[in-house]
């Protein structure tokens, strides 16, 4: 949607795009529109303290209670929102983005990401306040027709307060440990290599795996606010591969900055992405008669090899737009209990209401243990088509659909591929990029066709 919100909350360079003013108004909007008690978490970015304070002040200025969970994964905030019976949750994080970025995302009382309707309500609130004097680049894109509602703020005894949730990480870890132990599974004898990416999972993942019985070799647990996601974590797997080679670990686990996603590594170095995790976990659920409606939910970005694997197993695949929110909406609408994005966001609806990197890793490992198979063989269930993904920096991603030249080259490539592959070109919802994905039976062919489209996109939209 246009305006403040992208595909995953409000995001930008902290203190330039995403300022304390706008964070305050977003917090105030949450307190006024969602309800009186809001749990707030953050990742390890240097700007996190600043924006957390601003958001919390906004919640309190609306008369709400701000529960401060500190540095904690995004899915833990969704979990705590439900278990602490809060009116909503807020996470100060820019997920996998570089350290200078930050973001603010919201959960409703059930721990779900907000609907478009509620995002519009928050935008309307902020825009109304902006007419009272706050000026900000984000606000230039909001509709001039936004209603000028008036909101009366509380005074005196009705002003809100804040308090810390000292055991927030403890509660989240206990939830995951309980979910695995109830299956009769122990990780004893398993050696896990773990990269927490200088991010929010530094206080949760290692201790959880160890309490489940695993031996854990972990890197990047320290943080200085400027190293989150830098050459580490789920988007930079080289350090984890080196750790696995050094330690001889059985499986590698890598999180992004806020640990709402996870990418795994097999002992031979192969990447286990969201498609493979979804396939393995879905087959495990089907074997245990727990796969609701015999269906999994993925996105249009999933590999055709994943679709083939599910078809061979008699499992139906439903595909949505990119974004774990769209996956969740489909799951809620039809009662499905598992879905994932290739990027490593997996929603296990029996356990959490959003993408949960630690729960996903734990459930995958449980499925791996139950299978009795070597991991290298287990993941062969998905025979992937070669896939090339280009992230093309552009200045005007909003003009993608209107460019006849780009649409022509896409159509031409689709004709060349016919039924032997596919093309997906879309604007990023969180960055100034256009993503070009080509799948083909031959990787050199896929690279050639991706470059052809990428060159036109760059020339046309820069």
XYZ file of C-alpha atoms in Angstrom:
462
model
C 0.000 0.000 0.000
C 1.087 3.587 -0.494
C 1.954 5.965 2.310
C 3.704 5.103 5.537
C 3.426 1.322 5.359
C 5.363 -0.998 3.092
C 4.962 -4.756 2.941
C 6.215 -5.155 6.516
C 5.432 -2.069 8.555
C 7.035 1.358 8.345
C 10.698 1.303 7.383
C 13.511 3.663 6.408
C 16.879 5.083 7.400
C 16.610 5.895 11.109
C 16.691 9.575 12.051
C 16.355 10.608 8.407
C 13.319 8.794 7.010
C 12.069 7.251 10.238
C 12.399 9.990 12.862
C 11.471 10.218 16.526
C 8.533 12.441 15.582
C 6.995 9.861 13.299
C 7.759 7.039 15.767
C 6.020 8.984 18.527
C 2.901 9.495 16.407
C 2.870 5.820 15.406
C 3.034 4.831 19.065
C 0.314 7.314 19.890
C -1.828 5.911 17.086
C -1.334 2.385 18.429
C -2.367 3.464 21.912
C -5.390 5.367 20.635
C -6.605 2.893 18.012
C -5.470 -0.578 19.116
C -5.984 -0.346 22.864
C -4.493 0.459 26.213
C -1.685 -2.080 26.726
C 1.007 -2.494 24.066
C 4.072 -4.745 24.313
C 7.151 -3.297 22.596
C 10.273 -5.169 21.479
C 13.315 -4.216 19.428
C 16.363 -5.641 17.700
C 19.962 -4.580 18.337
C 20.303 -1.515 16.069
C 21.846 1.582 17.588
C 18.720 3.557 16.733
C 16.556 1.033 18.578
C 16.776 2.761 21.957
C 15.840 6.102 20.425
C 12.853 4.787 18.487
C 11.702 2.485 21.296
C 11.592 5.490 23.629
C 9.643 7.506 21.067
C 7.120 4.754 20.361
C 6.643 4.053 24.063
C 6.156 7.761 24.764
C 3.495 7.841 22.067
C 1.657 4.891 23.597
C 1.745 6.531 27.028
C 0.627 9.898 25.661
C -2.506 8.150 24.392
C -3.138 6.791 27.883
C -1.734 3.343 27.227
C 0.635 1.109 29.142
C 3.896 0.342 27.336
C 5.328 -3.070 28.241
C 9.028 -2.973 27.340
C 10.344 -6.403 26.346
C 13.793 -5.118 25.301
C 15.931 -6.893 22.701
C 13.808 -9.813 21.561
C 12.827 -11.544 18.283
C 9.809 -10.258 16.380
C 7.862 -13.553 16.752
C 8.351 -13.365 20.510
C 6.478 -10.049 20.521
C 3.606 -11.666 18.609
C 3.581 -14.514 21.144
C 3.713 -12.178 24.152
C 0.960 -9.980 22.736
C -1.371 -12.962 23.011
C -0.157 -14.517 26.240
C 0.033 -11.215 28.135
C -3.420 -10.328 26.755
C -2.236 -7.040 25.283
C -4.226 -4.889 22.885
C -1.334 -4.965 20.434
C 2.385 -5.357 19.892
C 5.041 -3.145 18.332
C 8.474 -4.196 17.084
C 11.231 -1.674 16.404
C 13.235 -3.490 13.734
C 14.192 -3.374 10.072
C 14.561 -7.157 9.890
C 17.229 -8.105 7.314
C 18.027 -4.513 6.257
C 21.408 -2.838 6.954
C 22.121 -1.321 10.403
C 21.325 2.283 9.466
C 17.738 1.288 8.688
C 15.045 0.735 11.243
C 11.347 0.045 11.171
C 8.171 -0.150 13.182
C 5.717 -3.003 12.738
C 2.519 -3.789 14.537
C 0.571 -6.792 15.763
C -3.067 -6.835 16.805
C -4.361 -8.456 19.996
C -4.229 -11.933 18.407
C -0.594 -11.474 17.363
C -1.422 -11.004 13.679
C 0.120 -8.342 11.478
C -2.342 -5.532 10.867
C -4.837 -5.586 8.040
C -4.717 -2.903 5.349
C -7.742 -1.319 7.015
C -5.978 -0.872 10.343
C -2.797 0.328 8.667
C -4.903 2.976 6.919
C -6.417 3.969 10.281
C -2.940 4.491 11.714
C -1.869 6.463 8.652
C -4.941 8.643 8.951
C -4.160 9.320 12.600
C -0.546 10.237 11.868
C -1.503 12.394 8.907
C -4.060 14.267 10.989
C -1.372 14.964 13.577
C 1.008 16.034 10.804
C -1.417 18.772 9.833
C -0.842 20.078 13.325
C 2.808 20.762 12.623
C 4.893 17.606 12.141
C 6.526 17.571 8.718
C 8.182 14.472 7.354
C 9.087 12.976 3.929
C 6.943 9.870 4.572
C 3.879 12.059 4.933
C 4.159 13.619 1.485
C 2.720 10.448 -0.070
C -0.409 10.318 2.076
C -3.749 11.200 0.594
C -4.772 14.874 0.838
C -8.303 13.552 1.348
C -7.433 11.945 4.692
C -10.154 12.997 7.149
C -9.099 15.611 9.699
C -10.387 13.845 12.767
C -9.630 15.284 16.169
C -8.247 13.125 18.962
C -8.418 14.284 22.564
C -5.359 13.192 24.535
C -5.587 12.221 28.209
C -4.289 14.407 31.013
C -3.558 13.954 34.709
C -4.131 10.492 36.094
C -5.183 9.178 32.664
C -1.693 9.550 31.144
C -0.087 6.145 30.583
C 2.941 4.473 32.128
C 5.690 2.012 31.157
C 7.098 -1.087 32.782
C 9.688 -3.681 31.833
C 8.891 -7.317 31.085
C 12.025 -8.803 32.606
C 11.265 -12.423 31.697
C 10.117 -11.789 28.110
C 12.836 -13.942 26.507
C 12.339 -16.631 29.159
C 8.648 -16.929 28.303
C 9.323 -17.202 24.573
C 12.078 -19.808 24.930
C 9.934 -21.875 27.298
C 7.136 -21.892 24.714
C 9.402 -23.379 22.044
C 10.997 -25.900 24.388
C 7.531 -27.024 25.490
C 6.379 -27.421 21.870
C 9.263 -29.783 21.085
C 9.365 -31.785 24.315
C 5.628 -32.482 24.052
C 6.455 -34.350 20.826
C 8.802 -36.623 22.771
C 11.796 -35.178 20.922
C 15.231 -34.415 22.369
C 18.120 -32.784 20.511
C 20.649 -34.750 22.563
C 23.540 -35.947 20.393
C 22.941 -33.226 17.787
C 25.593 -30.588 17.082
C 24.132 -27.296 15.816
C 26.177 -24.483 14.269
C 24.363 -21.188 14.863
C 24.776 -17.653 13.499
C 22.548 -15.117 15.262
C 23.802 -12.259 13.075
C 24.481 -9.774 15.898
C 20.697 -9.575 16.141
C 17.673 -10.100 18.346
C 18.054 -13.882 18.618
C 21.309 -13.533 20.546
C 19.358 -14.007 23.806
C 17.077 -16.842 22.682
C 18.231 -19.353 20.064
C 21.405 -20.772 21.607
C 19.871 -21.278 25.045
C 16.768 -22.917 23.552
C 18.753 -25.430 21.510
C 20.989 -26.191 24.490
C 18.023 -26.718 26.806
C 16.613 -29.139 24.233
C 19.846 -31.135 24.565
C 21.919 -30.006 21.588
C 25.584 -29.071 21.535
C 25.727 -25.565 20.043
C 28.616 -23.726 18.407
C 27.493 -20.120 18.017
C 28.911 -16.981 16.388
C 28.003 -13.286 16.248
C 26.346 -13.140 19.658
C 27.864 -9.747 20.470
C 26.469 -6.500 19.082
C 27.374 -2.830 18.972
C 24.309 -1.530 17.156
C 26.123 -1.140 13.845
C 26.916 -4.759 12.953
C 23.473 -6.370 12.721
C 23.167 -8.343 9.434
C 26.618 -7.156 8.264
C 28.215 -10.065 6.381
C 26.476 -12.559 8.644
C 23.142 -14.157 9.413
C 20.588 -15.593 7.015
C 21.530 -13.337 4.087
C 25.292 -14.012 4.318
C 25.891 -17.700 4.947
C 29.674 -17.806 4.459
C 30.533 -17.454 8.196
C 28.109 -20.253 9.067
C 29.563 -22.521 6.380
C 33.036 -21.870 7.793
C 31.795 -22.652 11.311
C 30.246 -25.927 10.155
C 33.453 -26.955 8.432
C 35.476 -26.074 11.527
C 33.218 -27.833 14.041
C 31.758 -30.700 12.013
C 28.241 -29.690 13.061
C 25.244 -31.741 11.934
C 23.156 -28.744 10.843
C 23.591 -24.993 10.504
C 21.048 -22.358 11.589
C 21.179 -18.689 10.549
C 18.767 -15.930 11.560
C 18.211 -12.447 10.209
C 18.268 -9.401 12.468
C 14.885 -9.905 14.118
C 14.754 -13.709 13.786
C 11.410 -13.881 12.048
C 13.109 -16.008 9.415
C 15.730 -18.745 9.304
C 17.933 -20.400 6.704
C 19.538 -23.775 7.431
C 22.634 -25.508 6.078
C 23.214 -29.209 5.508
C 26.600 -30.795 6.374
C 27.586 -30.719 2.696
C 27.039 -26.942 2.638
C 23.751 -26.966 0.758
C 21.312 -24.225 1.669
C 17.989 -25.305 3.150
C 15.657 -22.430 2.352
C 11.981 -21.878 3.075
C 10.852 -24.110 0.208
C 12.792 -27.110 1.497
C 11.870 -26.465 5.138
C 8.210 -26.227 4.158
C 8.380 -29.464 2.161
C 10.072 -31.436 4.961
C 7.769 -30.100 7.676
C 4.644 -30.592 5.552
C 5.567 -34.207 4.816
C 6.226 -34.742 8.533
C 2.822 -33.287 9.422
C 1.128 -35.412 6.766
C 2.798 -38.564 8.109
C 1.494 -37.711 11.593
C -1.985 -36.869 10.211
C -1.622 -33.235 11.327
C -1.544 -31.427 7.965
C -4.772 -29.431 7.889
C -6.746 -29.730 4.631
C -3.751 -31.595 3.146
C -2.521 -28.179 1.988
C 0.527 -25.939 2.286
C 0.678 -22.222 1.519
C 3.584 -20.655 -0.329
C 4.095 -17.616 -2.565
C 4.588 -16.981 -6.250
C 8.350 -16.973 -5.535
C 8.495 -20.647 -4.566
C 10.591 -22.950 -6.712
C 8.809 -25.170 -9.223
C 10.754 -28.089 -7.775
C 8.922 -27.540 -4.484
C 5.562 -27.631 -6.259
C 6.571 -30.858 -8.016
C 7.604 -32.452 -4.693
C 4.314 -31.582 -3.026
C 2.328 -32.817 -6.012
C 4.200 -36.136 -5.891
C 3.280 -36.470 -2.202
C -0.380 -35.671 -2.850
C -0.196 -32.330 -1.046
C -1.961 -29.290 -2.476
C -0.002 -26.032 -2.837
C -1.743 -22.654 -2.581
C 0.339 -19.686 -3.754
C -0.104 -16.074 -2.618
C 1.554 -12.731 -3.209
C 4.997 -12.248 -1.664
C 4.879 -11.464 2.054
C 4.199 -13.586 5.113
C 1.127 -11.483 5.855
C -0.493 -12.761 2.652
C 0.406 -16.325 3.587
C -1.178 -15.860 7.005
C -4.347 -14.371 5.524
C -4.757 -17.431 3.290
C -4.120 -19.768 6.223
C -6.676 -18.002 8.395
C -9.265 -17.902 5.634
C -9.169 -21.638 4.928
C -7.866 -23.237 8.126
C -4.415 -24.272 6.871
C -1.697 -24.715 9.496
C 1.611 -24.336 7.654
C 3.007 -21.920 5.107
C 6.345 -20.391 4.177
C 8.272 -18.080 1.916
C 11.429 -19.163 0.141
C 13.277 -16.445 2.093
C 12.842 -18.440 5.303
C 9.678 -17.000 6.846
C 7.692 -20.027 7.973
C 4.381 -19.804 9.806
C 3.468 -22.792 11.934
C -0.001 -21.746 12.928
C -0.278 -24.390 15.632
C 2.474 -22.545 17.527
C 2.614 -18.881 16.508
C 0.748 -16.285 14.496
C 3.649 -14.984 12.413
C 6.941 -16.067 10.851
C 9.108 -17.526 13.614
C 12.722 -18.371 12.828
C 13.496 -20.246 16.039
C 10.275 -22.262 16.111
C 10.728 -23.098 12.416
C 14.280 -24.342 12.982
C 13.223 -26.362 16.024
C 10.292 -27.997 14.217
C 12.441 -28.782 11.170
C 15.057 -30.415 13.397
C 12.313 -32.419 15.133
C 11.070 -33.615 11.731
C 14.652 -34.475 10.750
C 15.140 -36.537 13.920
C 11.808 -38.330 13.428
C 12.680 -39.212 9.833
C 15.752 -41.225 10.821
C 17.343 -40.161 7.532
C 20.659 -38.392 6.929
C 19.949 -34.695 6.454
C 21.631 -34.630 3.044
C 19.176 -37.292 1.848
C 16.122 -35.834 3.604
C 16.365 -32.532 1.743
C 16.625 -34.278 -1.622
C 12.822 -34.435 -1.533
C 12.908 -31.094 -3.386
C 14.765 -31.199 -6.695
C 15.060 -27.517 -7.423
C 14.964 -25.852 -10.780
C 17.938 -23.475 -11.154
C 16.736 -20.065 -10.019
C 18.428 -16.699 -10.510
C 17.356 -13.680 -8.450
C 18.585 -10.174 -9.264
C 18.027 -7.200 -6.963
C 18.153 -4.201 -9.290
C 18.618 -0.794 -7.584
C 16.221 1.763 -9.093
C 15.011 5.272 -8.393
C 11.402 4.832 -9.530
C 10.174 1.344 -8.663
C 6.598 2.650 -8.638
C 6.737 2.946 -12.456
C 7.435 -0.752 -13.002
C 3.954 -1.791 -14.124
C 3.537 1.239 -16.406
C 6.733 0.691 -18.416
C 5.874 -0.771 -21.813
C 9.541 -1.523 -22.502
C 9.869 -3.612 -19.345
C 6.598 -5.440 -19.956
C 7.707 -6.222 -23.515
C 11.000 -7.801 -22.452
C 9.217 -9.817 -19.733
C 6.707 -11.122 -22.285
C 9.521 -12.002 -24.681
C 11.405 -13.982 -22.023
C 8.214 -15.779 -20.949
C 7.660 -16.881 -24.539
C 11.213 -18.202 -24.765
C 10.838 -20.212 -21.567
C 7.368 -21.540 -22.433
C 6.675 -24.411 -19.996
C 10.345 -24.899 -19.095
C 10.521 -22.176 -16.444
C 8.982 -18.931 -15.285
C 9.538 -15.209 -14.795
C 8.647 -13.012 -11.837
C 9.455 -9.293 -11.729
C 8.254 -7.197 -8.795
C 9.085 -4.069 -6.849
C 10.425 -4.600 -3.338
C 8.041 -3.472 -0.639
C 10.823 -2.425 1.732
C 13.788 -1.244 -0.393
C 14.420 0.824 -3.577
C 14.808 -2.332 -5.629
C 13.113 -4.289 -8.375
C 13.506 -8.042 -7.932
C 13.904 -10.145 -11.085
C 13.515 -13.907 -10.674
C 14.046 -16.424 -13.475
C 13.611 -20.171 -13.174
C 14.826 -22.464 -15.937
C 16.185 -25.971 -16.331
C 19.643 -24.552 -17.115
C 21.283 -22.033 -14.756
C 23.294 -20.308 -17.487
C 20.106 -19.751 -19.441
C 18.355 -18.402 -16.350
C 21.235 -15.985 -15.680
C 21.248 -14.756 -19.269
C 17.506 -14.066 -19.265
C 17.580 -12.442 -15.820
C 20.378 -10.122 -16.930
C 18.411 -9.194 -20.035
C 15.405 -8.103 -17.985
C 17.583 -6.519 -15.290
C 19.382 -4.331 -17.824
C 16.091 -2.980 -19.155
C 14.736 -2.392 -15.636
C 17.861 -0.495 -14.584
C 17.934 1.648 -17.715
C 14.229 2.433 -17.579
C 13.658 3.076 -13.868
C 16.951 4.669 -12.759
